[in-house]
Each structure stands twice: as C-alpha cells, then as structure tokens.
JSON list of C-alpha atoms in Angstrom, two decimals:
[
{"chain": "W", "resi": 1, "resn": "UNK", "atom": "CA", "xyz": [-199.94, -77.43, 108.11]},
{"chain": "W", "resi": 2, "resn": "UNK", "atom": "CA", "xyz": [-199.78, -76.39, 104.47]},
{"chain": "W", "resi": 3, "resn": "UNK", "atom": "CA", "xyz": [-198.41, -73.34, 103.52]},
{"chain": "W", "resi": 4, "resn": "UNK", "atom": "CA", "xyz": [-200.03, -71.13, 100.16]},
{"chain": "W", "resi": 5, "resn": "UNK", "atom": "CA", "xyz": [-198.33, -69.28, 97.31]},
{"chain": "W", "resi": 6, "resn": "UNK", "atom": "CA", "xyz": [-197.94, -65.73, 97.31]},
{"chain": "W", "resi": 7, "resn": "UNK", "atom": "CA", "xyz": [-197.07, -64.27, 94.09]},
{"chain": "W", "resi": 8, "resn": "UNK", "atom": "CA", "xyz": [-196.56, -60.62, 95.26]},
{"chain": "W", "resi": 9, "resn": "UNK", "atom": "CA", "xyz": [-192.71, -59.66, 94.93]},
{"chain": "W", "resi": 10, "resn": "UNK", "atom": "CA", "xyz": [-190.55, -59.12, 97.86]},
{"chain": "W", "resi": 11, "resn": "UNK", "atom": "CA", "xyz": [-193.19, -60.97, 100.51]},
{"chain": "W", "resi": 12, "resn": "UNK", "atom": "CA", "xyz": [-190.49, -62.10, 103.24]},
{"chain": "W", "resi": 13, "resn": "UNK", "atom": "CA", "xyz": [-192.12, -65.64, 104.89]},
{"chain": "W", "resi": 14, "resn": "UNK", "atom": "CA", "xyz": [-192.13, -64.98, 109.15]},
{"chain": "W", "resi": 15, "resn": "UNK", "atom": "CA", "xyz": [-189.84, -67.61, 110.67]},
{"chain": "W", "resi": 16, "resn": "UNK", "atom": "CA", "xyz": [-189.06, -68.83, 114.18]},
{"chain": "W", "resi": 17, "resn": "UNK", "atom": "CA", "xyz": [-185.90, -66.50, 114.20]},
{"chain": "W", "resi": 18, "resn": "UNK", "atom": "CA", "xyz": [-187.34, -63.67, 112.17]},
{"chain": "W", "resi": 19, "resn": "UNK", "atom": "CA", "xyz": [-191.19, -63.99, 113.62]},
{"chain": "W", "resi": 20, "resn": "UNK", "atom": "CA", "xyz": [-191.75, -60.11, 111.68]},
{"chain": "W", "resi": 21, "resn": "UNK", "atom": "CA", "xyz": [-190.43, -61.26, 108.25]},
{"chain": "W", "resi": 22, "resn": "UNK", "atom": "CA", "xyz": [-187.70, -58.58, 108.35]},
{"chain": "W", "resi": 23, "resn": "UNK", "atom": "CA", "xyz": [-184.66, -60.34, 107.13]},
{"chain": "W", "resi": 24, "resn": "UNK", "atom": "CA", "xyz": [-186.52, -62.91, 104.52]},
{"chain": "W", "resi": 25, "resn": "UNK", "atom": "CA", "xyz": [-185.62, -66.59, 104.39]},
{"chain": "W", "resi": 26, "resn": "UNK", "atom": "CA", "xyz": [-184.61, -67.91, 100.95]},
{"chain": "W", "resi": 27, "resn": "UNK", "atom": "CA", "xyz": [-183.15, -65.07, 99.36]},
{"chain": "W", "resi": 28, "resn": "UNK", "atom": "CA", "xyz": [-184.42, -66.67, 95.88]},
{"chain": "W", "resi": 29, "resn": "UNK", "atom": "CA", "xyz": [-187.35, -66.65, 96.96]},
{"chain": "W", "resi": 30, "resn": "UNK", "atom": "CA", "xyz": [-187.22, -62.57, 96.99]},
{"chain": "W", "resi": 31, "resn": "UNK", "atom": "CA", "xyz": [-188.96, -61.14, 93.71]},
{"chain": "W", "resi": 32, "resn": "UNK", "atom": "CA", "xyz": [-190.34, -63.89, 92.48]},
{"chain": "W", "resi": 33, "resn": "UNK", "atom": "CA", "xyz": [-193.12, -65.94, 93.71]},
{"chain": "W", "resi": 34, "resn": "UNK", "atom": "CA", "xyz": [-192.90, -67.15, 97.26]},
{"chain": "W", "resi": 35, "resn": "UNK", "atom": "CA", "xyz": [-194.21, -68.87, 100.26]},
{"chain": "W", "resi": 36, "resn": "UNK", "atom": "CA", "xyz": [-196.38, -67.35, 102.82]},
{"chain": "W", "resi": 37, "resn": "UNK", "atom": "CA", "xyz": [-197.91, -69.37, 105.82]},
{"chain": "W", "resi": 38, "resn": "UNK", "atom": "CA", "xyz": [-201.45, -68.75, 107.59]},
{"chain": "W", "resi": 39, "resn": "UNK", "atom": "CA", "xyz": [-202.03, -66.17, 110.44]},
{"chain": "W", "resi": 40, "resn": "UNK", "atom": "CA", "xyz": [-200.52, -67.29, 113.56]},
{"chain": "W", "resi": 41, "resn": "UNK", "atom": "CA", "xyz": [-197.92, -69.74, 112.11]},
{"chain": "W", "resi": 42, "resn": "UNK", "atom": "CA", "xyz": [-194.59, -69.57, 110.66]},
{"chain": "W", "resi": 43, "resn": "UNK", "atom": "CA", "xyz": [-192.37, -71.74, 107.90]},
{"chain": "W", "resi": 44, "resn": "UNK", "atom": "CA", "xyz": [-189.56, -74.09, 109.25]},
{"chain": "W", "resi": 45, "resn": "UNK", "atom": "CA", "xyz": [-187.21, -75.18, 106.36]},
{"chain": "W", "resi": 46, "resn": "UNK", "atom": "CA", "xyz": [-190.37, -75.90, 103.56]},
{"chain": "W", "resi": 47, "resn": "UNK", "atom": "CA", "xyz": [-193.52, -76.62, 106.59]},
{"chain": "W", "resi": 48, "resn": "UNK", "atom": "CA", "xyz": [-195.47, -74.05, 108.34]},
{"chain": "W", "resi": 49, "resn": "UNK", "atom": "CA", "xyz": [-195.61, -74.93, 112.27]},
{"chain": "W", "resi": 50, "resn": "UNK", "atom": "CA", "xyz": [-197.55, -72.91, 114.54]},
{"chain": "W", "resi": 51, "resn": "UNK", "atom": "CA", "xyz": [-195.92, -69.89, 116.62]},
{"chain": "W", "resi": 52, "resn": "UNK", "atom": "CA", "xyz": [-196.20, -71.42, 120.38]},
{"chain": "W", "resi": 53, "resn": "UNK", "atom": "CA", "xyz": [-193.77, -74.26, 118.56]},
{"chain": "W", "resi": 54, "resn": "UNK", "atom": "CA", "xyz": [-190.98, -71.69, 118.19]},
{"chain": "W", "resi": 55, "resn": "UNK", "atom": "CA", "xyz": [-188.61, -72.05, 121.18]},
{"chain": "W", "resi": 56, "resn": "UNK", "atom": "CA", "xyz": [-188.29, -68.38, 121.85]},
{"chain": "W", "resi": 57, "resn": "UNK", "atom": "CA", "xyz": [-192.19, -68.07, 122.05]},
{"chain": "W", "resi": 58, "resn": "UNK", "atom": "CA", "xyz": [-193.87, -66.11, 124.86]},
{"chain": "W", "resi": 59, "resn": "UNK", "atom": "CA", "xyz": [-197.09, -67.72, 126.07]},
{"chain": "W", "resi": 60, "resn": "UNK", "atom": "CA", "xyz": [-198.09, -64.61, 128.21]},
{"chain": "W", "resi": 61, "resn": "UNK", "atom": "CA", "xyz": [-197.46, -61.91, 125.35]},
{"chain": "W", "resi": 62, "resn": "UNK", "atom": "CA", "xyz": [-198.35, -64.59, 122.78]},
{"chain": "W", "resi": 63, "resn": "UNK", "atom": "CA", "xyz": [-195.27, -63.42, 120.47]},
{"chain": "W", "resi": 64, "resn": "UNK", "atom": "CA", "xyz": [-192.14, -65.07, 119.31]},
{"chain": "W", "resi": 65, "resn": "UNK", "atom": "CA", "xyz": [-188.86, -62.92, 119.86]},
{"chain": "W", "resi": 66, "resn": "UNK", "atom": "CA", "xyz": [-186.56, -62.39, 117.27]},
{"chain": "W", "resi": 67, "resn": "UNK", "atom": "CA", "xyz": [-183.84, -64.10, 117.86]},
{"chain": "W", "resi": 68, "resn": "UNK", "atom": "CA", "xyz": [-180.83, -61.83, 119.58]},
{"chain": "W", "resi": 69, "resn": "UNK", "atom": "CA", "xyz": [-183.90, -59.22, 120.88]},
{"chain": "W", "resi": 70, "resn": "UNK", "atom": "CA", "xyz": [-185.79, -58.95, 124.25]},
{"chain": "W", "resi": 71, "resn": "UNK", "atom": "CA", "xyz": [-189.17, -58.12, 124.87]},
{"chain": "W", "resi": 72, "resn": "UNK", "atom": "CA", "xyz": [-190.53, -56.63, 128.03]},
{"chain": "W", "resi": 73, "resn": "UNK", "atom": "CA", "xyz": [-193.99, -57.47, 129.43]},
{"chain": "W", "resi": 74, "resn": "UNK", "atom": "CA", "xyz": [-196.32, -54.46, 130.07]},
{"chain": "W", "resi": 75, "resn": "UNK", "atom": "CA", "xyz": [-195.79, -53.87, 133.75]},
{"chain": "W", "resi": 76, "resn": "UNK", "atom": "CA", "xyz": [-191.95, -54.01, 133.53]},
{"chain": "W", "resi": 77, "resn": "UNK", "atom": "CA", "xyz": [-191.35, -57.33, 136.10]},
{"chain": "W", "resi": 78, "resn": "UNK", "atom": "CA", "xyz": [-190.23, -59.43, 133.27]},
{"chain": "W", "resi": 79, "resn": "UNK", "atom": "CA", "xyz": [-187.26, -59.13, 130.29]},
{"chain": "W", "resi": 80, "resn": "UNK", "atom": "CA", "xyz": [-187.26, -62.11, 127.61]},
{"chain": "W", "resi": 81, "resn": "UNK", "atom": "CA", "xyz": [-184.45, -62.12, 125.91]},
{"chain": "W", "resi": 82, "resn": "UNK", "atom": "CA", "xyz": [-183.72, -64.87, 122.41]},
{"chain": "W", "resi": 83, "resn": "UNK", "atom": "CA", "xyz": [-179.97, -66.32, 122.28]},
{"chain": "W", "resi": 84, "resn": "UNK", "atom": "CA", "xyz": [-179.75, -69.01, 119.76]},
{"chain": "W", "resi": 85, "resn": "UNK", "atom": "CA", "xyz": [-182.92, -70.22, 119.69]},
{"chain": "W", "resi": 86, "resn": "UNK", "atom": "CA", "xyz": [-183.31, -70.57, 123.58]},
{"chain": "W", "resi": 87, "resn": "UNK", "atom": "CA", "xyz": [-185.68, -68.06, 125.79]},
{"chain": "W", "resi": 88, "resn": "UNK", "atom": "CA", "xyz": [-184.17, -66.63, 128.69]},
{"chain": "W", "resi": 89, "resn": "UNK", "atom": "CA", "xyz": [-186.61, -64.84, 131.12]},
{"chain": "W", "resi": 90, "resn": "UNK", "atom": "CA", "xyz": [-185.51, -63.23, 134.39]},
{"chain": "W", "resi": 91, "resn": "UNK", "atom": "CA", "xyz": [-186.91, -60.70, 136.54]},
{"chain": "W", "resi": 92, "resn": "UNK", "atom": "CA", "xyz": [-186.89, -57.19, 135.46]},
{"chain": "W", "resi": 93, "resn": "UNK", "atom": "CA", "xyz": [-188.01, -53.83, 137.97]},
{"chain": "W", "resi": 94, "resn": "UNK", "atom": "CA", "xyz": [-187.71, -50.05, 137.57]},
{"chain": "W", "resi": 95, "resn": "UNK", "atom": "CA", "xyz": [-185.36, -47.99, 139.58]},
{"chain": "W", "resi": 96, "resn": "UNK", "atom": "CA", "xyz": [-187.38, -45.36, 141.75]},
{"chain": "W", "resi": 97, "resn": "UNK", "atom": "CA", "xyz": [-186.41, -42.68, 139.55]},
{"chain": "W", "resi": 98, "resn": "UNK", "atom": "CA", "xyz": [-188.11, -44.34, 136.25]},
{"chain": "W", "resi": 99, "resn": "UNK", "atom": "CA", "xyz": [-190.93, -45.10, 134.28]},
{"chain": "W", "resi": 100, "resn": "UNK", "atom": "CA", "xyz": [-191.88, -48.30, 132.45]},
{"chain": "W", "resi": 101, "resn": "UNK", "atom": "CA", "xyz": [-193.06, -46.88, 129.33]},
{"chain": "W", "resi": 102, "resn": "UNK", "atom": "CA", "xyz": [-193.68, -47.13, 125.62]},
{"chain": "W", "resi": 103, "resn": "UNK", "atom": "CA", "xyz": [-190.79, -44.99, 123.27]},
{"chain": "W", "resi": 104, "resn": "UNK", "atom": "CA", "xyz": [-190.02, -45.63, 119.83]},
{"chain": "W", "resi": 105, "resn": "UNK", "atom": "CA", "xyz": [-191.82, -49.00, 119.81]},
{"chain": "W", "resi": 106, "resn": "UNK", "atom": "CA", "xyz": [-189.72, -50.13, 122.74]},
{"chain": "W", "resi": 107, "resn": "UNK", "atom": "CA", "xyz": [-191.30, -50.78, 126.08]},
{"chain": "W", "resi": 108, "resn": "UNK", "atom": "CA", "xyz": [-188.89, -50.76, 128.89]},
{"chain": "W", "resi": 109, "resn": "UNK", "atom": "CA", "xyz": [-188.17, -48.33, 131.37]},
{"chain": "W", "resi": 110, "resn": "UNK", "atom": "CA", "xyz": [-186.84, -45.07, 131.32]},
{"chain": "W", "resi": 111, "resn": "UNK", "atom": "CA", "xyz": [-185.12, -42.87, 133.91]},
{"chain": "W", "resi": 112, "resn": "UNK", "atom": "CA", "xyz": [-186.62, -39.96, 134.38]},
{"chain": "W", "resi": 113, "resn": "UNK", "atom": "CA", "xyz": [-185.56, -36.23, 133.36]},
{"chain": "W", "resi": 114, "resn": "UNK", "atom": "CA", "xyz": [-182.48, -35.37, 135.63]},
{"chain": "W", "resi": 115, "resn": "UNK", "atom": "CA", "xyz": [-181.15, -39.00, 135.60]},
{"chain": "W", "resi": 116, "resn": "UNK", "atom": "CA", "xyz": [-179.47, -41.10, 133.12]},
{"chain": "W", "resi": 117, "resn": "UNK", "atom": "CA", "xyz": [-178.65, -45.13, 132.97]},
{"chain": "W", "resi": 118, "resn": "UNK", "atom": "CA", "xyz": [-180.69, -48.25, 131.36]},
{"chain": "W", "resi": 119, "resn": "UNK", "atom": "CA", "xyz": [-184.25, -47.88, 133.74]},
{"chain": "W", "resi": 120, "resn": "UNK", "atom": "CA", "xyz": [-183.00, -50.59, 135.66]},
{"chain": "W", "resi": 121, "resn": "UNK", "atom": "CA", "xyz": [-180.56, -48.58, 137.33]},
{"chain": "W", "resi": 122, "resn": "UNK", "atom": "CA", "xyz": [-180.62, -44.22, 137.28]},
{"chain": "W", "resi": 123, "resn": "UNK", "atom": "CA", "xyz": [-178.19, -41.73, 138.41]},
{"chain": "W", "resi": 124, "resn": "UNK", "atom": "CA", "xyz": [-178.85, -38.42, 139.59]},
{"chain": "W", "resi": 125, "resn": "UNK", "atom": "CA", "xyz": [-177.19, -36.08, 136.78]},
{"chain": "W", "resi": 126, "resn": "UNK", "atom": "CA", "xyz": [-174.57, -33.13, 138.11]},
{"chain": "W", "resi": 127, "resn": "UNK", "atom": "CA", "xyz": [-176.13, -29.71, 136.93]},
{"chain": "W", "resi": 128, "resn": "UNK", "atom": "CA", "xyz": [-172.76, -28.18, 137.02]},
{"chain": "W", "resi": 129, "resn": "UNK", "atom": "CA", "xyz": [-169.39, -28.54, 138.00]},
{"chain": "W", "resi": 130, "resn": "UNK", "atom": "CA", "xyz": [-169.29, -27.63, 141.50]},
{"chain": "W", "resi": 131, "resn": "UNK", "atom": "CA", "xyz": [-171.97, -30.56, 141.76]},
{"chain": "W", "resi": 132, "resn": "UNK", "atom": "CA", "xyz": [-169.03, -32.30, 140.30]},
{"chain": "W", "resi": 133, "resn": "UNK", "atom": "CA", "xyz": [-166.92, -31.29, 143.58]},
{"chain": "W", "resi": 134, "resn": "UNK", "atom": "CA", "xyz": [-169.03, -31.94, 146.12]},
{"chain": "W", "resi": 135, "resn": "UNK", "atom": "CA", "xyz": [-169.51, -35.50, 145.09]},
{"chain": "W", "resi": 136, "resn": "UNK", "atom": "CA", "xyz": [-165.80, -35.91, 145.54]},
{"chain": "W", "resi": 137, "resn": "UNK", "atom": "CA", "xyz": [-164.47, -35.53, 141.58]},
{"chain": "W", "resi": 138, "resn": "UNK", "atom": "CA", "xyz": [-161.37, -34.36, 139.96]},
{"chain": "W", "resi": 139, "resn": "UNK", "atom": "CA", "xyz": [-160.68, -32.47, 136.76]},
{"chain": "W", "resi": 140, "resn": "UNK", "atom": "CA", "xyz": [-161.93, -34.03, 134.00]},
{"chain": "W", "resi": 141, "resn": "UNK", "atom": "CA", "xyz": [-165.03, -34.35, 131.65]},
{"chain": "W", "resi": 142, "resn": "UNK", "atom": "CA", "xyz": [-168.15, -34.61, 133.00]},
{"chain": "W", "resi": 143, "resn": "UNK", "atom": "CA", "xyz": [-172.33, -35.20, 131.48]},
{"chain": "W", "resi": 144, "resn": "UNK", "atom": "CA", "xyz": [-174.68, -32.25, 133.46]},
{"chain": "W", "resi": 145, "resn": "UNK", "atom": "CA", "xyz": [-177.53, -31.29, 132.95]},
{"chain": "W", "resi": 146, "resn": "UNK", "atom": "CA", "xyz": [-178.22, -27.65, 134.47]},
{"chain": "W", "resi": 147, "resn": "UNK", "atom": "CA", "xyz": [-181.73, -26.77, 136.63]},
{"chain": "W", "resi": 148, "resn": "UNK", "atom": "CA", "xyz": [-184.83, -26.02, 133.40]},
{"chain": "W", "resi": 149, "resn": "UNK", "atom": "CA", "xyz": [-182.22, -27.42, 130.01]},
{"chain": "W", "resi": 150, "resn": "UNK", "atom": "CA", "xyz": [-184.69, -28.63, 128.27]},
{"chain": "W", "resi": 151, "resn": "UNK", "atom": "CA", "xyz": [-182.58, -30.52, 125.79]},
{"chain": "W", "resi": 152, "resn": "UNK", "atom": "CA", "xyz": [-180.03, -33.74, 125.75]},
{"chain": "W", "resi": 153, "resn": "UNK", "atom": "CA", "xyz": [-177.43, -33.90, 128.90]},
{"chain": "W", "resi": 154, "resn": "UNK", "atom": "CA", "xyz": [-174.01, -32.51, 127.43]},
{"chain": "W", "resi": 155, "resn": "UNK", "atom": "CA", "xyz": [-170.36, -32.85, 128.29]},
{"chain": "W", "resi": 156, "resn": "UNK", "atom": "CA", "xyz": [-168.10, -30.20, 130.10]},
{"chain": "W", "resi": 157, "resn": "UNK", "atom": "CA", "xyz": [-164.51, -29.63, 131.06]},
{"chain": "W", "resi": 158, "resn": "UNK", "atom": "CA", "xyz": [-164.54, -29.37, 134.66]},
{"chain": "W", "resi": 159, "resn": "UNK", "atom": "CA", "xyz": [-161.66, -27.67, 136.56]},
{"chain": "W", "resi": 160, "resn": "UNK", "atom": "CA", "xyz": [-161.18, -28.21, 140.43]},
{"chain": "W", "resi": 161, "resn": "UNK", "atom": "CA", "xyz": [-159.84, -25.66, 142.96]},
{"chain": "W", "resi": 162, "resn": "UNK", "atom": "CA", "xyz": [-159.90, -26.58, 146.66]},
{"chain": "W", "resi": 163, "resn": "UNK", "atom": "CA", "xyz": [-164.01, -26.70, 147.05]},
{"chain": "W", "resi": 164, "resn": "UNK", "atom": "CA", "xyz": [-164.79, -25.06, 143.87]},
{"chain": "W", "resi": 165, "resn": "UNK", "atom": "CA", "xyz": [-165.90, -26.87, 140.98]},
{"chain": "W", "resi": 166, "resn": "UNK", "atom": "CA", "xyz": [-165.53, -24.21, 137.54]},
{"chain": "W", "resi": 167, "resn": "UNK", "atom": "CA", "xyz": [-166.93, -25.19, 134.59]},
{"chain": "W", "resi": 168, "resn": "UNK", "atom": "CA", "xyz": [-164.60, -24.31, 131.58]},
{"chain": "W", "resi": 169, "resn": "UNK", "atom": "CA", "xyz": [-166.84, -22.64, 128.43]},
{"chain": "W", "resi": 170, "resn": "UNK", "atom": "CA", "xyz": [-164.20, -21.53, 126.44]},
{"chain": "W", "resi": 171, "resn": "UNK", "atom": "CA", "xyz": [-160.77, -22.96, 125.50]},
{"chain": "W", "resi": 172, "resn": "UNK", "atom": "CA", "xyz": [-158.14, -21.74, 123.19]},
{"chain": "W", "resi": 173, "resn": "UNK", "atom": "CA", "xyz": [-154.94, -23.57, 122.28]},
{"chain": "W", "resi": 174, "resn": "UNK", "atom": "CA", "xyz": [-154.06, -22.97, 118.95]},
{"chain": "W", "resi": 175, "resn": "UNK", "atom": "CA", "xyz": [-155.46, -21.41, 115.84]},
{"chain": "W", "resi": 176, "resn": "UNK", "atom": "CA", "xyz": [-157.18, -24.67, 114.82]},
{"chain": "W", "resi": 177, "resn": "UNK", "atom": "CA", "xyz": [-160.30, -23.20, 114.73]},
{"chain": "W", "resi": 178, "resn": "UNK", "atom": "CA", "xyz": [-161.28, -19.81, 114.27]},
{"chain": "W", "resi": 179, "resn": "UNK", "atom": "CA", "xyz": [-163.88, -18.34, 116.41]},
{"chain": "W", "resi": 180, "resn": "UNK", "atom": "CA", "xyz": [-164.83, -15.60, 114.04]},
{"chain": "W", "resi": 181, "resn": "UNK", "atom": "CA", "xyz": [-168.09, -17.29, 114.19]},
{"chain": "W", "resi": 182, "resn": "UNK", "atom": "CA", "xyz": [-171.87, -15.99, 113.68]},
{"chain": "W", "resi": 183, "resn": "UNK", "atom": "CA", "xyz": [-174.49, -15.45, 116.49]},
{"chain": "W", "resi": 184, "resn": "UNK", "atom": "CA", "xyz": [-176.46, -19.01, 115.83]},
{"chain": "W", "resi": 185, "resn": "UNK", "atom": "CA", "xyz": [-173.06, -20.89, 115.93]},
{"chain": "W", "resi": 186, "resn": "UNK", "atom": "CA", "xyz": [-171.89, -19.26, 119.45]},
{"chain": "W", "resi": 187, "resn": "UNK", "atom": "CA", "xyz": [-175.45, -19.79, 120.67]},
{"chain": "W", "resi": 188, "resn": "UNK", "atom": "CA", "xyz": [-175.58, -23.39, 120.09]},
{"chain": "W", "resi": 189, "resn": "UNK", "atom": "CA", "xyz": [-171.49, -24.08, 120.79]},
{"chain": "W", "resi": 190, "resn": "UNK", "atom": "CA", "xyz": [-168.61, -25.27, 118.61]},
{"chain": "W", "resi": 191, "resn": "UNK", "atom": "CA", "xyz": [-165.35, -26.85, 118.70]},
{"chain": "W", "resi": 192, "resn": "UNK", "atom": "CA", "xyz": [-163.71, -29.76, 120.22]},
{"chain": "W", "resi": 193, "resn": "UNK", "atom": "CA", "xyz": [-161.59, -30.66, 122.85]},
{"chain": "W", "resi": 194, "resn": "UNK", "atom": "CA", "xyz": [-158.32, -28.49, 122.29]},
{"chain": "W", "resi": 195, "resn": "UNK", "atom": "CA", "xyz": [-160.52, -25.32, 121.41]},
{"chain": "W", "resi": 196, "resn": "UNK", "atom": "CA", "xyz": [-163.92, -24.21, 121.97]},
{"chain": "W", "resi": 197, "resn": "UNK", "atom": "CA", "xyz": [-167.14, -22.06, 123.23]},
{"chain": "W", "resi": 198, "resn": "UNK", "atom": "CA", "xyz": [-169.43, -23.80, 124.65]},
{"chain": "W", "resi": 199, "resn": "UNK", "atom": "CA", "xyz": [-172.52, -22.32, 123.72]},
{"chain": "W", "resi": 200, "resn": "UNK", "atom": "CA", "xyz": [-174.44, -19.10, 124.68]},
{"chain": "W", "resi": 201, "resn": "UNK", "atom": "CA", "xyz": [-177.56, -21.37, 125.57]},
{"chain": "W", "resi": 202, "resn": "UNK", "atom": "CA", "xyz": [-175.94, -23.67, 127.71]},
{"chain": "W", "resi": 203, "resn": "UNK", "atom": "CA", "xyz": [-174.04, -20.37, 129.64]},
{"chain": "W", "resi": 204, "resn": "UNK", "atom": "CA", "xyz": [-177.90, -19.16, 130.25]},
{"chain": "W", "resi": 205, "resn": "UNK", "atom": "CA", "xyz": [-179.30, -22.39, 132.22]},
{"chain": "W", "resi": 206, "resn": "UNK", "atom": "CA", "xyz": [-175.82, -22.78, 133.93]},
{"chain": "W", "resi": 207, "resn": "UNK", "atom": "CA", "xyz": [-175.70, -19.40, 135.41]},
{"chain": "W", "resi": 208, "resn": "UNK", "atom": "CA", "xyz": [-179.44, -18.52, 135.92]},
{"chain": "W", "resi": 209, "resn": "UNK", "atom": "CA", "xyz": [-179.62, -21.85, 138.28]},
{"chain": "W", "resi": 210, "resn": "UNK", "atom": "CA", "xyz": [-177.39, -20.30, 141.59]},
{"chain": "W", "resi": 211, "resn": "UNK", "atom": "CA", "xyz": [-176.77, -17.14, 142.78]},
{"chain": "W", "resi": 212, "resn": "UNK", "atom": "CA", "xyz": [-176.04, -14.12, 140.26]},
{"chain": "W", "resi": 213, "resn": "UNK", "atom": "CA", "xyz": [-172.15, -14.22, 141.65]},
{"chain": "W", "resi": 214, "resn": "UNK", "atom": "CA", "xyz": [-169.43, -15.30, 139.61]},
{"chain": "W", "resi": 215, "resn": "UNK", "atom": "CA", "xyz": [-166.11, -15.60, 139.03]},
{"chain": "W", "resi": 216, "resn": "UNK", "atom": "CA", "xyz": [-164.24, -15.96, 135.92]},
{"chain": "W", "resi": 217, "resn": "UNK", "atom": "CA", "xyz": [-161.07, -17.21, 135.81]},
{"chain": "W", "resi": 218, "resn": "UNK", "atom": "CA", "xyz": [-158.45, -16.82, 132.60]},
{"chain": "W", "resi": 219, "resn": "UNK", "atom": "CA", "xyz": [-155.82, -18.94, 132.11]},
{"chain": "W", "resi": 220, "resn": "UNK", "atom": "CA", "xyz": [-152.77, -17.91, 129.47]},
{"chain": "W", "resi": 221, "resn": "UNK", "atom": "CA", "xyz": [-150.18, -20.54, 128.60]},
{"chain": "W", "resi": 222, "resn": "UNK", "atom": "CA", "xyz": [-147.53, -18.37, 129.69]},
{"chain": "W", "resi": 223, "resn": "UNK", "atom": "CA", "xyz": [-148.47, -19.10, 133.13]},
{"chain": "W", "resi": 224, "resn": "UNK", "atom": "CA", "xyz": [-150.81, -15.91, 134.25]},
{"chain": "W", "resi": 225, "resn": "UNK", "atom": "CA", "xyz": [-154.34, -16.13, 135.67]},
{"chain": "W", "resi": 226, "resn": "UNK", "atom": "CA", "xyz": [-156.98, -13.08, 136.10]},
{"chain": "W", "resi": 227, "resn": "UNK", "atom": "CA", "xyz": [-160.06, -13.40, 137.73]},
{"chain": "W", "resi": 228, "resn": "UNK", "atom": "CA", "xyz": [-162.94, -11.35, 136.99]},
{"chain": "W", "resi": 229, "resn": "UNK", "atom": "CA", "xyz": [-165.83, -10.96, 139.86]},
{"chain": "W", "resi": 230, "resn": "UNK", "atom": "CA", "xyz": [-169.41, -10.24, 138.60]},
{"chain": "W", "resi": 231, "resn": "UNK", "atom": "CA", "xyz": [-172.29, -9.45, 140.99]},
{"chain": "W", "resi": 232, "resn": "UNK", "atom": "CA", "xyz": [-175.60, -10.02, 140.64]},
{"chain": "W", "resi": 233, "resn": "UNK", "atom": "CA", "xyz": [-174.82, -11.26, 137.19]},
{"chain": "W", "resi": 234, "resn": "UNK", "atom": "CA", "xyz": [-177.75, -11.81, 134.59]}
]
C-alpha cells in the first residue's frame, strides 16, 4: 500500500504502537512535510500496512491499542491490554456494587458512590470512625465518607476507646500553623498532620448522620482530658 504526502506541519503518521498519532514517528518529519497513510491503515518503518496487521489489533472493537494501554469492550466482560507489541485479553466483570460506564473517555467500571477500589473489586466506605471500630480497627488514619457528602472521600485521624470510635477534627501541637484563619478556610479545613481543623463542612455531614448526642473529648499534652456532653446537638 502506498502512502501520500502531507505537507501540513506537525501531522504525526498513526503507527502500530501509536494507532492515534499522539507521540509522532520520525521526529524530522515534524514541521516539515510528512507522510500520512489512507483511512484504516498505518505506516511501518517507510510502508503503510493495514490496521488488523498490527499485533495489538482488536477484531471485535476493530481498533489497535496503543501499546502499554487497555481497552475495555462495551459490556465490561473483556480487558485488552498492549505489552510490547503482544495483545493480552482476559476476562474482565463488575463487582456488584459498580457500573461499567463511560468517564473521561475511559470505559471501565466504576464503583459506585459509597465504595471505592478499581470496578473490579469495591469496598464499602466507613462514614465515620466508630464505623472504623466496629469493623475491628485501631487508631490510625482512615478514608470515610459520611451519610449525604456529596464530594471526594477524605482522610481522618481516628482515635479508639474500648467500643468507641472518635473522630479527631482538630489537632494542635505546636505553633506551626496559626489558626487565626477566615470563615471560608475553617469551612473547607486546613492543616496537616501535626495541626489542624478539619473543616466546618465535613463536621456538618459527620454529625447530622447519628443521633444529636455527642461527646467531645480534649486532650492537653500535659496529660489532662475533659469531656464535654452535648444533647440533641445540631
């Protein structure tokens, strides 16, 4: 198959690795006049071959992957994957708690809200801390996602106590940041791990999911604890 000339600059030739022409082929080629092959077929050192030759070339989709991508076929039971010029294609499924879907150009699938992993597999997010508990956790940072957030799971300091789980939403261990902060700033959340408020929002969803009664417990470094007990907190 011949190939024809293409005297537009910066026209990147479609290739067996780079089927899209993202990446170009002879980088002298780039801004000058170049070499373009027909619909459907793509150049191999100086000859245009057709696609199905390319060894990473899906009959069923008719597309060539790029090589080091994957491409998922529309009902999600199949993942292609390109490694060095050889196609790989094994079975692919959904968990129960996703979605085979289109986003950003990508079809694949996609746990849905209140669960997080690759689509393949999906865990149930903790909404809080004492969620944290009950499954059995320790201290430590945790990803929740509280009852209605409609935004991004976040990360939280979780504290254990017997068979309470508290969520800590304000730490402060030295005067590395100041907290003399404005109203957007403590709505949102600032900080990092040593010191920091973590956000009026977040505080909302987190205690308008359970009960309105809480406890809050301080915690100075010279050792002494208070708790405060709110009732039908709002």
């Amino acid at each position: 198959m011949s190939y024809e000339h293409d005297l537009r600059t910066m026209q990147l030739p479609a290739t067996c690795e780079d089927p899209n022409g993202q990446s170009g082929c002879n980088s002298d080629c780039l801004g000058s006049e170049g070499c373009i092959c027909p619909a459907g077929f793509v150049m191999q050192g100086s000859d245009c071959i057709n696609a199905s030759e390319c060894e990473c070339f899906v009959a069923e989709a008719n597309l060539v992957i790029p090589s080091g991508e994957s491409s998922v076929n529309e009902d999600c039971t199949q993942k292609c994957s390109c490694m060095n010029n050889r196609l790989i294609c094994e079975d692919y499924a959904c968990s129960t708690d996703a979605v085979c879907d289109v986003r950003n150009e990508t079809r694949q699938c996609y746990c849905n809200e209140g669960y997080e992993g690759d689509g393949e597999t999906c865990e149930s997010l903790y909404t809080d801390c004492q969620a944290v508990n009950d499954a059995g956790h320790g201290d430590g940072v945790y990803t929740i996602m509280p009852t209605g957030w409609p935004e991004s799971p976040f990360n939280v300091h979780c504290k254990m106590h017997g068979d309470e789980g508290w969520t800590v939403f304000q730490r402060r261990t030295d005067d590395d940041i100041s907290f003399y902060q404005n109203w957007t700033t403590y709505r949102d959340g600032f900080g990092n791990s040593r010191n920091f408020w973590l956000g009026n929002e977040k505080l909302y969803y987190l205690t308008n999911q359970n009960p309105p009664n809480y406890e809050l417990i301080l915690l100075l470094q010279m050792g002494r604890v208070y708790i405060l007990s709110l009732q039908n907190f709002k």
